[in-house]
mmCIF file with all atom_site columns, C-alpha atoms and ligand atoms in Angstrom:
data_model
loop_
_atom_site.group_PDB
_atom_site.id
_atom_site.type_symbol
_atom_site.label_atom_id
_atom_site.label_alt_id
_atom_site.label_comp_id
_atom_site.label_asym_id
_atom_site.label_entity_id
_atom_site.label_seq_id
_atom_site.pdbx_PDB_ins_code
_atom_site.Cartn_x
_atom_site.Cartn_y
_atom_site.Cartn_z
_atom_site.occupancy
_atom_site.B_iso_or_equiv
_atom_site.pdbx_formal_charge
_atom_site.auth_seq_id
_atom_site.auth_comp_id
_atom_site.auth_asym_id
_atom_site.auth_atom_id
_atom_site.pdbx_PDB_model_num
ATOM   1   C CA  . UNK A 1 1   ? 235.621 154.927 -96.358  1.00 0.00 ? 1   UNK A CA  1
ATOM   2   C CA  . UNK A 1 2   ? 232.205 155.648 -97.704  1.00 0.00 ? 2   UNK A CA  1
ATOM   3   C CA  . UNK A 1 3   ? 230.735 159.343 -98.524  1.00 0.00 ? 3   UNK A CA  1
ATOM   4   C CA  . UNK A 1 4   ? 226.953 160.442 -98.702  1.00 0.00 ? 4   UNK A CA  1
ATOM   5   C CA  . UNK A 1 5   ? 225.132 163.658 -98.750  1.00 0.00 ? 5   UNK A CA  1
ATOM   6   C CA  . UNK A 1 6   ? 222.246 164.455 -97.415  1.00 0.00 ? 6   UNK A CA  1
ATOM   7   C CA  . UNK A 1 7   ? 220.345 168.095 -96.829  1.00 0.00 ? 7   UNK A CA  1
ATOM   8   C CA  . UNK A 1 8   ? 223.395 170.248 -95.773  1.00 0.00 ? 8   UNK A CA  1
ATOM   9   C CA  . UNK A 1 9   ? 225.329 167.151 -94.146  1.00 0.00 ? 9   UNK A CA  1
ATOM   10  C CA  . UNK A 1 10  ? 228.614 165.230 -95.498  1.00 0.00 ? 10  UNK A CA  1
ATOM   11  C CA  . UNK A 1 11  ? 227.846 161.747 -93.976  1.00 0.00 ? 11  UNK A CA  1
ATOM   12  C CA  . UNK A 1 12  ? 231.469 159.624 -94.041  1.00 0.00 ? 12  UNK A CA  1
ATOM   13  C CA  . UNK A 1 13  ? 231.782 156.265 -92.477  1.00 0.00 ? 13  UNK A CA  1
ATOM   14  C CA  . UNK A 1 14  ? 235.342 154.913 -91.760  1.00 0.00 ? 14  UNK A CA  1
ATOM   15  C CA  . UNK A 1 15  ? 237.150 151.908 -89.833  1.00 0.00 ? 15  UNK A CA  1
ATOM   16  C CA  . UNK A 1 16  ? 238.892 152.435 -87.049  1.00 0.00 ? 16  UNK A CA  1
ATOM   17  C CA  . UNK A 1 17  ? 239.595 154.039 -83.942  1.00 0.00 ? 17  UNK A CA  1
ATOM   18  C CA  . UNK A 1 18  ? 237.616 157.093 -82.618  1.00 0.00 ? 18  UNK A CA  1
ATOM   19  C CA  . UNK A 1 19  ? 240.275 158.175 -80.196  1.00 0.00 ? 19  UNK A CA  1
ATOM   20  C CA  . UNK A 1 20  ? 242.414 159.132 -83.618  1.00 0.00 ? 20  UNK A CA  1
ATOM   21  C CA  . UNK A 1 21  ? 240.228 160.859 -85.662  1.00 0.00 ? 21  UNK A CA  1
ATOM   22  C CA  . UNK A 1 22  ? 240.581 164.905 -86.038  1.00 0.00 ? 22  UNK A CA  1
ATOM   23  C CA  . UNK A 1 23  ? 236.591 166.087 -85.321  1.00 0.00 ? 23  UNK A CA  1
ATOM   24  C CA  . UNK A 1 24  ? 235.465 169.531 -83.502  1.00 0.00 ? 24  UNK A CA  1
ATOM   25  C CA  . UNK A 1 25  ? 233.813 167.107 -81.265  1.00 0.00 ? 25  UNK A CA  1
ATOM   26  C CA  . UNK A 1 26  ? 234.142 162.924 -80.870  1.00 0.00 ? 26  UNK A CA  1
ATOM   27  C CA  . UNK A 1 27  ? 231.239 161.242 -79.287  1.00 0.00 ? 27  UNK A CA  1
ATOM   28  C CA  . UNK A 1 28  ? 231.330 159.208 -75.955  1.00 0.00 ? 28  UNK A CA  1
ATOM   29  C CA  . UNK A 1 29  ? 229.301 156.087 -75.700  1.00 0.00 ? 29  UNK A CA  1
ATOM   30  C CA  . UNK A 1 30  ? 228.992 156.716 -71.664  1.00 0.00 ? 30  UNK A CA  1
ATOM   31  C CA  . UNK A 1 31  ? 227.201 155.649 -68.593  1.00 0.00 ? 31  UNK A CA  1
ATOM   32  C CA  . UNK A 1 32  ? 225.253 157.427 -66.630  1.00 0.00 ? 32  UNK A CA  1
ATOM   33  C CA  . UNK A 1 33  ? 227.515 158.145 -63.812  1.00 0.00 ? 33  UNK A CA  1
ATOM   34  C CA  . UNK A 1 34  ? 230.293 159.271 -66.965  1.00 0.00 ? 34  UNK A CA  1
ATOM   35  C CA  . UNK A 1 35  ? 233.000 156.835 -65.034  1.00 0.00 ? 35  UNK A CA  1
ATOM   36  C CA  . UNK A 1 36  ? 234.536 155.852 -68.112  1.00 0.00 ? 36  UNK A CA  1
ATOM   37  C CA  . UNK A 1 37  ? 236.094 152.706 -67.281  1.00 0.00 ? 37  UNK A CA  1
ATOM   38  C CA  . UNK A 1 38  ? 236.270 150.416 -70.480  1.00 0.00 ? 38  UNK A CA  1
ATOM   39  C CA  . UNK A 1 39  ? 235.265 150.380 -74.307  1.00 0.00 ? 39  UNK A CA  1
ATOM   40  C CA  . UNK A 1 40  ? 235.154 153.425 -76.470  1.00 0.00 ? 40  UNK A CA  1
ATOM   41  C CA  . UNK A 1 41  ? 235.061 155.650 -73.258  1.00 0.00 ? 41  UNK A CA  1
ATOM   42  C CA  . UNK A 1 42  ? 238.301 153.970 -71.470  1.00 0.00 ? 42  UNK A CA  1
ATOM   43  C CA  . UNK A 1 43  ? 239.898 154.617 -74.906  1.00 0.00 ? 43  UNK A CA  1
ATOM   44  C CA  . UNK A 1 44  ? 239.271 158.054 -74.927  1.00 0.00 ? 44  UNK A CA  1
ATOM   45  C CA  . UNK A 1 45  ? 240.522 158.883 -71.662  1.00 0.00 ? 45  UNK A CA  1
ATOM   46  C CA  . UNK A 1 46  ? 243.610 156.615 -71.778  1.00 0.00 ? 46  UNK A CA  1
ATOM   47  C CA  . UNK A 1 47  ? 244.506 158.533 -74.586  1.00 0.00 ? 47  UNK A CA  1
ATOM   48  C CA  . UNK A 1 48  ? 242.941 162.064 -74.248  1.00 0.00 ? 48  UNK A CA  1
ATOM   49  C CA  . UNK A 1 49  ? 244.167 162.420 -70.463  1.00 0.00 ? 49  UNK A CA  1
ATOM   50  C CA  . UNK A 1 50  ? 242.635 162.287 -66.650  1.00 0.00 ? 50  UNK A CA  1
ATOM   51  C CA  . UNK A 1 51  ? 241.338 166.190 -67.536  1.00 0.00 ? 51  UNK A CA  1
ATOM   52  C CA  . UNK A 1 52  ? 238.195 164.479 -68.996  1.00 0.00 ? 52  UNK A CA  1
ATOM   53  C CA  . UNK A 1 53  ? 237.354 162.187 -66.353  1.00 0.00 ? 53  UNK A CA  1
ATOM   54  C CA  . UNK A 1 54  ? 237.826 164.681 -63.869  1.00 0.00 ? 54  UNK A CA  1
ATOM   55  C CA  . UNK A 1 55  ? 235.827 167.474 -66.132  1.00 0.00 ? 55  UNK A CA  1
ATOM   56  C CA  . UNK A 1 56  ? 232.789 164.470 -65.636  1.00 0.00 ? 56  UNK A CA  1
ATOM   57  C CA  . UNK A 1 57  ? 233.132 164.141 -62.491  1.00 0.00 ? 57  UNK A CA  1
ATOM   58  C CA  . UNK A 1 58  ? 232.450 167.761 -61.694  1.00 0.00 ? 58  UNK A CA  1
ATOM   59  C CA  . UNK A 1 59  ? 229.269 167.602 -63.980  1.00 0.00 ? 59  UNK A CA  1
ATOM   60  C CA  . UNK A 1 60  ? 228.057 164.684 -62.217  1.00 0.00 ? 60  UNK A CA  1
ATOM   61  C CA  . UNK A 1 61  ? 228.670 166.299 -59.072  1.00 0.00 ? 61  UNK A CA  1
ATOM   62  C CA  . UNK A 1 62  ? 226.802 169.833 -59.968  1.00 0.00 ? 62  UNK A CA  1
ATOM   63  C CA  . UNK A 1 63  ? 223.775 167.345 -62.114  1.00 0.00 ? 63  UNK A CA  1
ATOM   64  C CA  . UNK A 1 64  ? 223.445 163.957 -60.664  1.00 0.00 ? 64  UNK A CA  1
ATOM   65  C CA  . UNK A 1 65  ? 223.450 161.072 -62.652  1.00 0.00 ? 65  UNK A CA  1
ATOM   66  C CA  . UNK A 1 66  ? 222.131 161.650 -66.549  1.00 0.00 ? 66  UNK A CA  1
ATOM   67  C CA  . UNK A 1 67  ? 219.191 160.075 -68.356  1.00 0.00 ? 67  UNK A CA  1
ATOM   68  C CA  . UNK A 1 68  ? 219.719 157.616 -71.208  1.00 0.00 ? 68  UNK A CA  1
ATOM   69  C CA  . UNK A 1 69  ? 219.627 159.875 -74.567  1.00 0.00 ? 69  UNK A CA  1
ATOM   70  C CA  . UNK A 1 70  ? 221.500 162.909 -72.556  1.00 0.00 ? 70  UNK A CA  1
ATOM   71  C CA  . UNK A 1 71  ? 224.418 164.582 -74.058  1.00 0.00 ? 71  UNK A CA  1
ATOM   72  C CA  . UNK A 1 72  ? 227.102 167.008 -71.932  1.00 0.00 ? 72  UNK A CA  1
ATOM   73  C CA  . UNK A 1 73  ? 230.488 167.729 -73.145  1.00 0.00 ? 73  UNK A CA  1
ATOM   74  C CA  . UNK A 1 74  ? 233.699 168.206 -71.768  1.00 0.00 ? 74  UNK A CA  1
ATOM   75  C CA  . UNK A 1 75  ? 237.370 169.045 -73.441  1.00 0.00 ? 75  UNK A CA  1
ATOM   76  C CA  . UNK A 1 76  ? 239.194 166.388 -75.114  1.00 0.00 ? 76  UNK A CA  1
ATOM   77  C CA  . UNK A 1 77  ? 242.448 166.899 -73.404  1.00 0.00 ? 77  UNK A CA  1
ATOM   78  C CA  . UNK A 1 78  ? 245.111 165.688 -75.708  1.00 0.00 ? 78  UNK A CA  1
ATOM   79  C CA  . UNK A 1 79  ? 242.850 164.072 -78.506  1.00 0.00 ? 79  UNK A CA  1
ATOM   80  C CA  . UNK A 1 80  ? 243.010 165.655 -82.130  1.00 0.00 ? 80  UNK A CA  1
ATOM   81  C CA  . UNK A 1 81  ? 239.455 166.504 -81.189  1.00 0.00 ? 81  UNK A CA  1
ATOM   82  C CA  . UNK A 1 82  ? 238.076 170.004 -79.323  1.00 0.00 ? 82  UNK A CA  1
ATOM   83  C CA  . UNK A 1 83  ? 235.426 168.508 -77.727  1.00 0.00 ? 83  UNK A CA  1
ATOM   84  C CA  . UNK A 1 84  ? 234.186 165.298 -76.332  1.00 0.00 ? 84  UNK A CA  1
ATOM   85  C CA  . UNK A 1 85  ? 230.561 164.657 -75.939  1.00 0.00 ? 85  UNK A CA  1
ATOM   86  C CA  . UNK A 1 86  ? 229.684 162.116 -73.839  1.00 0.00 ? 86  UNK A CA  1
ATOM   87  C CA  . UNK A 1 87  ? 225.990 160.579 -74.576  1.00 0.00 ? 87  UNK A CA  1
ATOM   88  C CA  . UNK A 1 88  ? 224.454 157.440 -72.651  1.00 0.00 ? 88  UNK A CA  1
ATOM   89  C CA  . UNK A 1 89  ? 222.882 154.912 -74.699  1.00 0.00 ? 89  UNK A CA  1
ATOM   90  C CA  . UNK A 1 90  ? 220.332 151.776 -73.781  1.00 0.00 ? 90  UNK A CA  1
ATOM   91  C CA  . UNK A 1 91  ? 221.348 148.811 -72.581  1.00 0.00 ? 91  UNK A CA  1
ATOM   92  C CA  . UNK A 1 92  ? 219.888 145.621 -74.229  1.00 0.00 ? 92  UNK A CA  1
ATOM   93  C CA  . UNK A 1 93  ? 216.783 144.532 -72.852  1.00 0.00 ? 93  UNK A CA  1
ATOM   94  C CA  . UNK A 1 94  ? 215.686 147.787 -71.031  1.00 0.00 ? 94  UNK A CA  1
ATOM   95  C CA  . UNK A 1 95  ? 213.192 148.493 -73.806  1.00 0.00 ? 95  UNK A CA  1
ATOM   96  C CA  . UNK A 1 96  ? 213.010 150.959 -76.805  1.00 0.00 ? 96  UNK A CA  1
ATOM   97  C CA  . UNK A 1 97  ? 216.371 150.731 -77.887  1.00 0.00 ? 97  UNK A CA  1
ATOM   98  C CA  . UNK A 1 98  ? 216.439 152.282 -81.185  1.00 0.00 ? 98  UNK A CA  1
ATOM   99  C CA  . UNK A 1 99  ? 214.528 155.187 -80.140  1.00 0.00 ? 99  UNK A CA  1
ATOM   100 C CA  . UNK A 1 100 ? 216.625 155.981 -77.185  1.00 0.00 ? 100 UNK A CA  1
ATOM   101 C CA  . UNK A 1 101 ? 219.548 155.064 -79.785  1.00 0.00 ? 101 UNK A CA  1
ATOM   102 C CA  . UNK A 1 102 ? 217.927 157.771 -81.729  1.00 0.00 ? 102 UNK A CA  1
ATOM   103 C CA  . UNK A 1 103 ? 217.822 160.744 -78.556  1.00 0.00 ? 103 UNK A CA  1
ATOM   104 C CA  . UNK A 1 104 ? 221.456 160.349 -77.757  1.00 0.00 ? 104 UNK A CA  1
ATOM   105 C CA  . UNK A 1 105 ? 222.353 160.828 -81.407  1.00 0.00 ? 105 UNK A CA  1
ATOM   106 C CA  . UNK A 1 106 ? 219.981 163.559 -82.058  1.00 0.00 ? 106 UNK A CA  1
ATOM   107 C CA  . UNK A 1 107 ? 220.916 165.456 -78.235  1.00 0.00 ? 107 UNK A CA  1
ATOM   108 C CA  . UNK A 1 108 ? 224.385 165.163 -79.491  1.00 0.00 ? 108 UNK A CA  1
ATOM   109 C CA  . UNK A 1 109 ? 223.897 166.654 -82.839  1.00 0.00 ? 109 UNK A CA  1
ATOM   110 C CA  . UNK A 1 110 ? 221.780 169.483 -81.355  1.00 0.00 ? 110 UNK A CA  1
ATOM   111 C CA  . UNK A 1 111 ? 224.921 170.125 -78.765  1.00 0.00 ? 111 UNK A CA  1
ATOM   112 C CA  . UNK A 1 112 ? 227.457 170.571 -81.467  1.00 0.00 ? 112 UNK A CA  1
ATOM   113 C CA  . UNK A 1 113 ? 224.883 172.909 -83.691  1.00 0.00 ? 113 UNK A CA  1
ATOM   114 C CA  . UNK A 1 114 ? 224.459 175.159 -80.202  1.00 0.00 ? 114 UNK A CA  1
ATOM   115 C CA  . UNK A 1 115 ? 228.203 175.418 -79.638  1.00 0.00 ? 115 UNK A CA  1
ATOM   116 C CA  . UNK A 1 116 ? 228.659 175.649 -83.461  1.00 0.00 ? 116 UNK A CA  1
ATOM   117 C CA  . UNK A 1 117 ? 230.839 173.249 -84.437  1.00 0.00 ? 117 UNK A CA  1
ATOM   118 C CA  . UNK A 1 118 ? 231.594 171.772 -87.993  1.00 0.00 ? 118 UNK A CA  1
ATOM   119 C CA  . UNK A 1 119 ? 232.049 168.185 -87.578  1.00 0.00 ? 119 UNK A CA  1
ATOM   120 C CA  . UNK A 1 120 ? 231.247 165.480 -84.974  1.00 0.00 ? 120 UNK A CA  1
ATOM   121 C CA  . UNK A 1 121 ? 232.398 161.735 -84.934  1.00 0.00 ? 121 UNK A CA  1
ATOM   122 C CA  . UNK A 1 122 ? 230.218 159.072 -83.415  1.00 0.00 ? 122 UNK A CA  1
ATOM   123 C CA  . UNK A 1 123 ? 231.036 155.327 -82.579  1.00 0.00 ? 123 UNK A CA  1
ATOM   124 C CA  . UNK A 1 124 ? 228.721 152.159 -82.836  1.00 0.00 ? 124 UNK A CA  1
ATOM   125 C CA  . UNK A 1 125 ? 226.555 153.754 -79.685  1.00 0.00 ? 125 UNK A CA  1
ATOM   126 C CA  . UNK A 1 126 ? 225.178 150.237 -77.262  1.00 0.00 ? 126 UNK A CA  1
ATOM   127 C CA  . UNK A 1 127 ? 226.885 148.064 -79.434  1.00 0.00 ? 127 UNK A CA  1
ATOM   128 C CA  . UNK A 1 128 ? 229.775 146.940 -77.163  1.00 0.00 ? 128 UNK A CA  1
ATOM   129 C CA  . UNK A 1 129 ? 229.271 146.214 -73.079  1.00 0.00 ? 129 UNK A CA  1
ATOM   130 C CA  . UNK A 1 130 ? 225.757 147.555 -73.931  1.00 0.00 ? 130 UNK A CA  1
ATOM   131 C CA  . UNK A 1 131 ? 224.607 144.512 -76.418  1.00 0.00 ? 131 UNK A CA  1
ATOM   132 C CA  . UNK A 1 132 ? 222.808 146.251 -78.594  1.00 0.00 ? 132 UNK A CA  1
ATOM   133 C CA  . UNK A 1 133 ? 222.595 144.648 -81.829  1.00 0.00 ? 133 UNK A CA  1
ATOM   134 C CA  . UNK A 1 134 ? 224.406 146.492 -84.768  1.00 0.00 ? 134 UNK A CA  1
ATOM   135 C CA  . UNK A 1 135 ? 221.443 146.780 -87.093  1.00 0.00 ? 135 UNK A CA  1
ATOM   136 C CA  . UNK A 1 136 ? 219.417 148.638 -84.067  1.00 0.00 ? 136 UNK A CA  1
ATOM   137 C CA  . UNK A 1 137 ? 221.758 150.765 -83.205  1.00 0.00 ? 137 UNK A CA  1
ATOM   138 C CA  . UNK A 1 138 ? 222.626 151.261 -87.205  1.00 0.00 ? 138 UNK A CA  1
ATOM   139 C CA  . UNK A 1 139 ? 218.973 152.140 -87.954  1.00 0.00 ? 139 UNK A CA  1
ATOM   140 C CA  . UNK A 1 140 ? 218.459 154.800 -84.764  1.00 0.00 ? 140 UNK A CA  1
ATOM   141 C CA  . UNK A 1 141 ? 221.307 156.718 -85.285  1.00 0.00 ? 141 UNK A CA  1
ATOM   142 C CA  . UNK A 1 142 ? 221.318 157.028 -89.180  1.00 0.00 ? 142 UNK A CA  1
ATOM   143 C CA  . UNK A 1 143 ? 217.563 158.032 -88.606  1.00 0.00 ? 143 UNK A CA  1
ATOM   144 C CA  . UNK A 1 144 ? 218.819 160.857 -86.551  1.00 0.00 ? 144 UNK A CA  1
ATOM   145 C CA  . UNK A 1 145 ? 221.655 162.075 -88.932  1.00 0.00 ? 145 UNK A CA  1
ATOM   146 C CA  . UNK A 1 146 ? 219.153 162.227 -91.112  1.00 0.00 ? 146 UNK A CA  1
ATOM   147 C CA  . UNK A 1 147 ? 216.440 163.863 -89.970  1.00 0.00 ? 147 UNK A CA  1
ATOM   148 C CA  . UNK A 1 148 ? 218.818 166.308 -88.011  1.00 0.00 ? 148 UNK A CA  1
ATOM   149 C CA  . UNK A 1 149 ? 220.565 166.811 -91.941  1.00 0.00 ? 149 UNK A CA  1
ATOM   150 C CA  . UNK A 1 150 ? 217.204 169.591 -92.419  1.00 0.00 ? 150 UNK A CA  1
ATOM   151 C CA  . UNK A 1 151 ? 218.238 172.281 -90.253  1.00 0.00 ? 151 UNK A CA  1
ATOM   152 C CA  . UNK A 1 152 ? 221.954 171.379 -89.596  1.00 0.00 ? 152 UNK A CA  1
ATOM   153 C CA  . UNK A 1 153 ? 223.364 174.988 -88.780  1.00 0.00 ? 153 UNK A CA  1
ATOM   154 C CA  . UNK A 1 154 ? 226.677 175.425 -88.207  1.00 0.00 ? 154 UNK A CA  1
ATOM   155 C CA  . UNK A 1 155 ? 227.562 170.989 -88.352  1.00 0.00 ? 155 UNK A CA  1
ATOM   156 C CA  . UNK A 1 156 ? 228.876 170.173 -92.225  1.00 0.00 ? 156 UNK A CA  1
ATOM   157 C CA  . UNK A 1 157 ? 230.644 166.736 -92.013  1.00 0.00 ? 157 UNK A CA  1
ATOM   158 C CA  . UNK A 1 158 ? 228.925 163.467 -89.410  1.00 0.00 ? 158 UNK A CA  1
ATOM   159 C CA  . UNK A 1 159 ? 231.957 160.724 -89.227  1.00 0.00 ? 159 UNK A CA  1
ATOM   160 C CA  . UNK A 1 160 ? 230.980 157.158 -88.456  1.00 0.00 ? 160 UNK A CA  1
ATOM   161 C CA  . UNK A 1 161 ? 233.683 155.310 -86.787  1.00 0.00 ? 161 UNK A CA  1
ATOM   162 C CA  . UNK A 1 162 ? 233.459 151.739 -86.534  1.00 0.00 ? 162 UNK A CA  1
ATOM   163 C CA  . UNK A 1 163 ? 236.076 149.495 -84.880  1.00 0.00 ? 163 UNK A CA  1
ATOM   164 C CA  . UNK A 1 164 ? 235.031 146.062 -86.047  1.00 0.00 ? 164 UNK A CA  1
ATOM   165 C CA  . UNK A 1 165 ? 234.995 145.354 -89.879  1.00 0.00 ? 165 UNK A CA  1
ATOM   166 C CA  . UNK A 1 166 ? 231.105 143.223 -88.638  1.00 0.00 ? 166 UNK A CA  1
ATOM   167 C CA  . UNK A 1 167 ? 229.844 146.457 -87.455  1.00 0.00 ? 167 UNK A CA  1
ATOM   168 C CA  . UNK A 1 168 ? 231.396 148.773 -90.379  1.00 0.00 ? 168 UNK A CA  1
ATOM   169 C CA  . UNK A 1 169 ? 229.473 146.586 -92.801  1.00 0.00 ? 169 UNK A CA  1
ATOM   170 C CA  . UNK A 1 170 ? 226.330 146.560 -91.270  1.00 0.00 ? 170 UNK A CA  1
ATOM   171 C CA  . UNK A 1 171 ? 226.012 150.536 -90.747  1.00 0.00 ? 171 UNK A CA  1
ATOM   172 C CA  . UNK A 1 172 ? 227.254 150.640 -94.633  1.00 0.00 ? 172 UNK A CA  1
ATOM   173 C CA  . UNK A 1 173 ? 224.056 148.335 -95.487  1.00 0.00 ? 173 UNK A CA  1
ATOM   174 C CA  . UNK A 1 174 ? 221.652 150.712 -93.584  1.00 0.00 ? 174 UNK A CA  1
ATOM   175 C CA  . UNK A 1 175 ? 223.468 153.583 -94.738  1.00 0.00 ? 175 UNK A CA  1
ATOM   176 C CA  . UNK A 1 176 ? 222.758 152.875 -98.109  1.00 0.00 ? 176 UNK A CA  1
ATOM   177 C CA  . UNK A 1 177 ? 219.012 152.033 -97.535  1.00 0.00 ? 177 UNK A CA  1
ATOM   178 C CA  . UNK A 1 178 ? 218.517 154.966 -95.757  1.00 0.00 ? 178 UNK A CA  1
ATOM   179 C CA  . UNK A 1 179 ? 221.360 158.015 -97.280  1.00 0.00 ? 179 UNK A CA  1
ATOM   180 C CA  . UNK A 1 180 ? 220.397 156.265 -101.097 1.00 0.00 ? 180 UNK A CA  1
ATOM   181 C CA  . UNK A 1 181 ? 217.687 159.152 -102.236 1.00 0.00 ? 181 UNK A CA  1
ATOM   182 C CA  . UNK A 1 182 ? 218.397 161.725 -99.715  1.00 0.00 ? 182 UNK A CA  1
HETATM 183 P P1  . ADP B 2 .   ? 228.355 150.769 -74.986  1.00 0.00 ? 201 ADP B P1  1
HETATM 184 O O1  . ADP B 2 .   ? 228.452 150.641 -73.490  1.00 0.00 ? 201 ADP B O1  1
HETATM 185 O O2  . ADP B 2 .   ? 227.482 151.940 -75.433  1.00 0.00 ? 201 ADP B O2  1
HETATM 186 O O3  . ADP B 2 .   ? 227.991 149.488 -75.638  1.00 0.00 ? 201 ADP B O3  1
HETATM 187 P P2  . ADP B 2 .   ? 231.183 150.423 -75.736  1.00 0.00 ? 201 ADP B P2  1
HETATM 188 O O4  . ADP B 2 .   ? 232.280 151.398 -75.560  1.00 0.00 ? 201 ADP B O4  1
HETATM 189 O O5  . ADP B 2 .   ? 231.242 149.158 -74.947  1.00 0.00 ? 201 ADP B O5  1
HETATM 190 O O6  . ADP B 2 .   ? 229.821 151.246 -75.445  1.00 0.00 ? 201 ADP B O6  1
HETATM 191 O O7  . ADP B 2 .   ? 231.055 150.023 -77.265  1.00 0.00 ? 201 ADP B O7  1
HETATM 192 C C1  . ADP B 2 .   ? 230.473 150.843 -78.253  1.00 0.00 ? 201 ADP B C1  1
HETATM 193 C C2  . ADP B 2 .   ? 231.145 150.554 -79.585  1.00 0.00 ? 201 ADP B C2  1
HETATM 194 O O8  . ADP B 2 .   ? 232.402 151.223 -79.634  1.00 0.00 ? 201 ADP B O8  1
HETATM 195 C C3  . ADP B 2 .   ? 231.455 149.073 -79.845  1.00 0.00 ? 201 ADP B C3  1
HETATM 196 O O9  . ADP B 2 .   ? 231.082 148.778 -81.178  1.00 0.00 ? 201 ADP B O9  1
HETATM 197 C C4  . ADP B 2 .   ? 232.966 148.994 -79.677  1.00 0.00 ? 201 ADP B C4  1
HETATM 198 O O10 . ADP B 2 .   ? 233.520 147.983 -80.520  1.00 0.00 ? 201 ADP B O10 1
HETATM 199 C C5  . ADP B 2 .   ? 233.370 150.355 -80.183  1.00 0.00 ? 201 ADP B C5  1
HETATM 200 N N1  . ADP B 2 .   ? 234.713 150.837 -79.780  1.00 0.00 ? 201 ADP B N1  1
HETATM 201 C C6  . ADP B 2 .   ? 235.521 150.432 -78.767  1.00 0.00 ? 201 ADP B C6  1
HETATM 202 N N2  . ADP B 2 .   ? 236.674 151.145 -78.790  1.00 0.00 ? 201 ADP B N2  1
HETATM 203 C C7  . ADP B 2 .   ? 236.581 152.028 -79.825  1.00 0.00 ? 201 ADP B C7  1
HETATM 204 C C8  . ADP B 2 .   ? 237.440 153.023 -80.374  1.00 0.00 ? 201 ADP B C8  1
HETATM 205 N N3  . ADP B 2 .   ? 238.645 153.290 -79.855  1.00 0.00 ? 201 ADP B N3  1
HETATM 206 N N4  . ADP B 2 .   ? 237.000 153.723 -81.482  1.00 0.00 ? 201 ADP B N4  1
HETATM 207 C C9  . ADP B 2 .   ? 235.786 153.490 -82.021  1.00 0.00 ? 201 ADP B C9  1
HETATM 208 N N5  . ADP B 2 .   ? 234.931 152.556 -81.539  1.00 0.00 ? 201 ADP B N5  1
HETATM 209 C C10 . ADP B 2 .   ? 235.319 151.838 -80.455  1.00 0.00 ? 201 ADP B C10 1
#
């Protein structure tokens, strides 16, 4: 586990597994249609309970479909967490990546500041079925803690949690380029 500080924020990045980890909110990396079949998001409803499928299912029916870079949240059934907030990343090869990277982490971290919550845990976002590489995704959403870190409200502590040791390292390396003089 590593620890930086930045404006009003408590950045920590840990191994392991998301699903675990006692946060206000965790963060989803969804789809569009929030049919959370495999990865991080089958994980979270294995574990948390149908109540969040079925929670995105009604917002899907009452929205549509969201945009890549939306966040909506529902409960977290039985995870330690209150909240789960489910964002929709790129996929490889549609263009833009890290800047769309960027929106979902930044939509996110504006969610949890409007409902006022204290801490928020994100995975590797579009690094798994989405093929984003690590260092993209790594640079976009450290960029976004970041800049969000100057007008945080009520958010004190952003978790990283990274599920391959690969992946850990490379969001320590661009933590430490960009969280170094912060
Ligand atoms: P995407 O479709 O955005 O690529 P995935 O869920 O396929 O989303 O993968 C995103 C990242 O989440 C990958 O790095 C994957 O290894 C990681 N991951 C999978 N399960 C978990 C978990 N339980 N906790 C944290 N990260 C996880």
């Amino acid at each position: 586990m590593e620890r930086f500080r930045c404006g009003g924020l408590e950045i920590l990045f840990m191994k392991g597994d998301i699903t675990e980890v006692e946060a206000d909110a965790i963060v989803n990396a969804a789809n569009k249609y929030l049919q959370h079949g495999g990865g991080v998001a089958g994980a979270i409803v294995r574990r948390g309970g149908q109540v969040i499928q079925e929670e995105s299912d009604r917002i899907i029916r009452e929205r549509g479909p969201l945009e890549v870079g939306d966040a909506v949240k529902t409960t977290a059934g039985r995870l330690r967490a209150k909240w789960v907030i489910h964002t929709v990343g790129p996929i490889k090869g549609e263009g833009d990546e890290e800047s769309k990277i960027y929106r979902a982490v930044r939509n996110s971290l504006l969610l949890a500041k409007s409902e006022g919550l204290e801490s928020i845990a994100f995975p590797a976002i579009s690094t798994g079925v989405y093929r984003v590489e690590p260092e993209v995704s790594a640079r976009g959403m450290i960029r976004a803690v970041k800049d969000f870190s100057r007008d945080p409200g009520s958010v004190k502590r952003v978790i990283f949690v990274l599920y391959t040791d690969d992946i850990y390292r490379v969001f320590l390396e661009e933590a430490s380029r960009q969280l170094s003089q912060c």
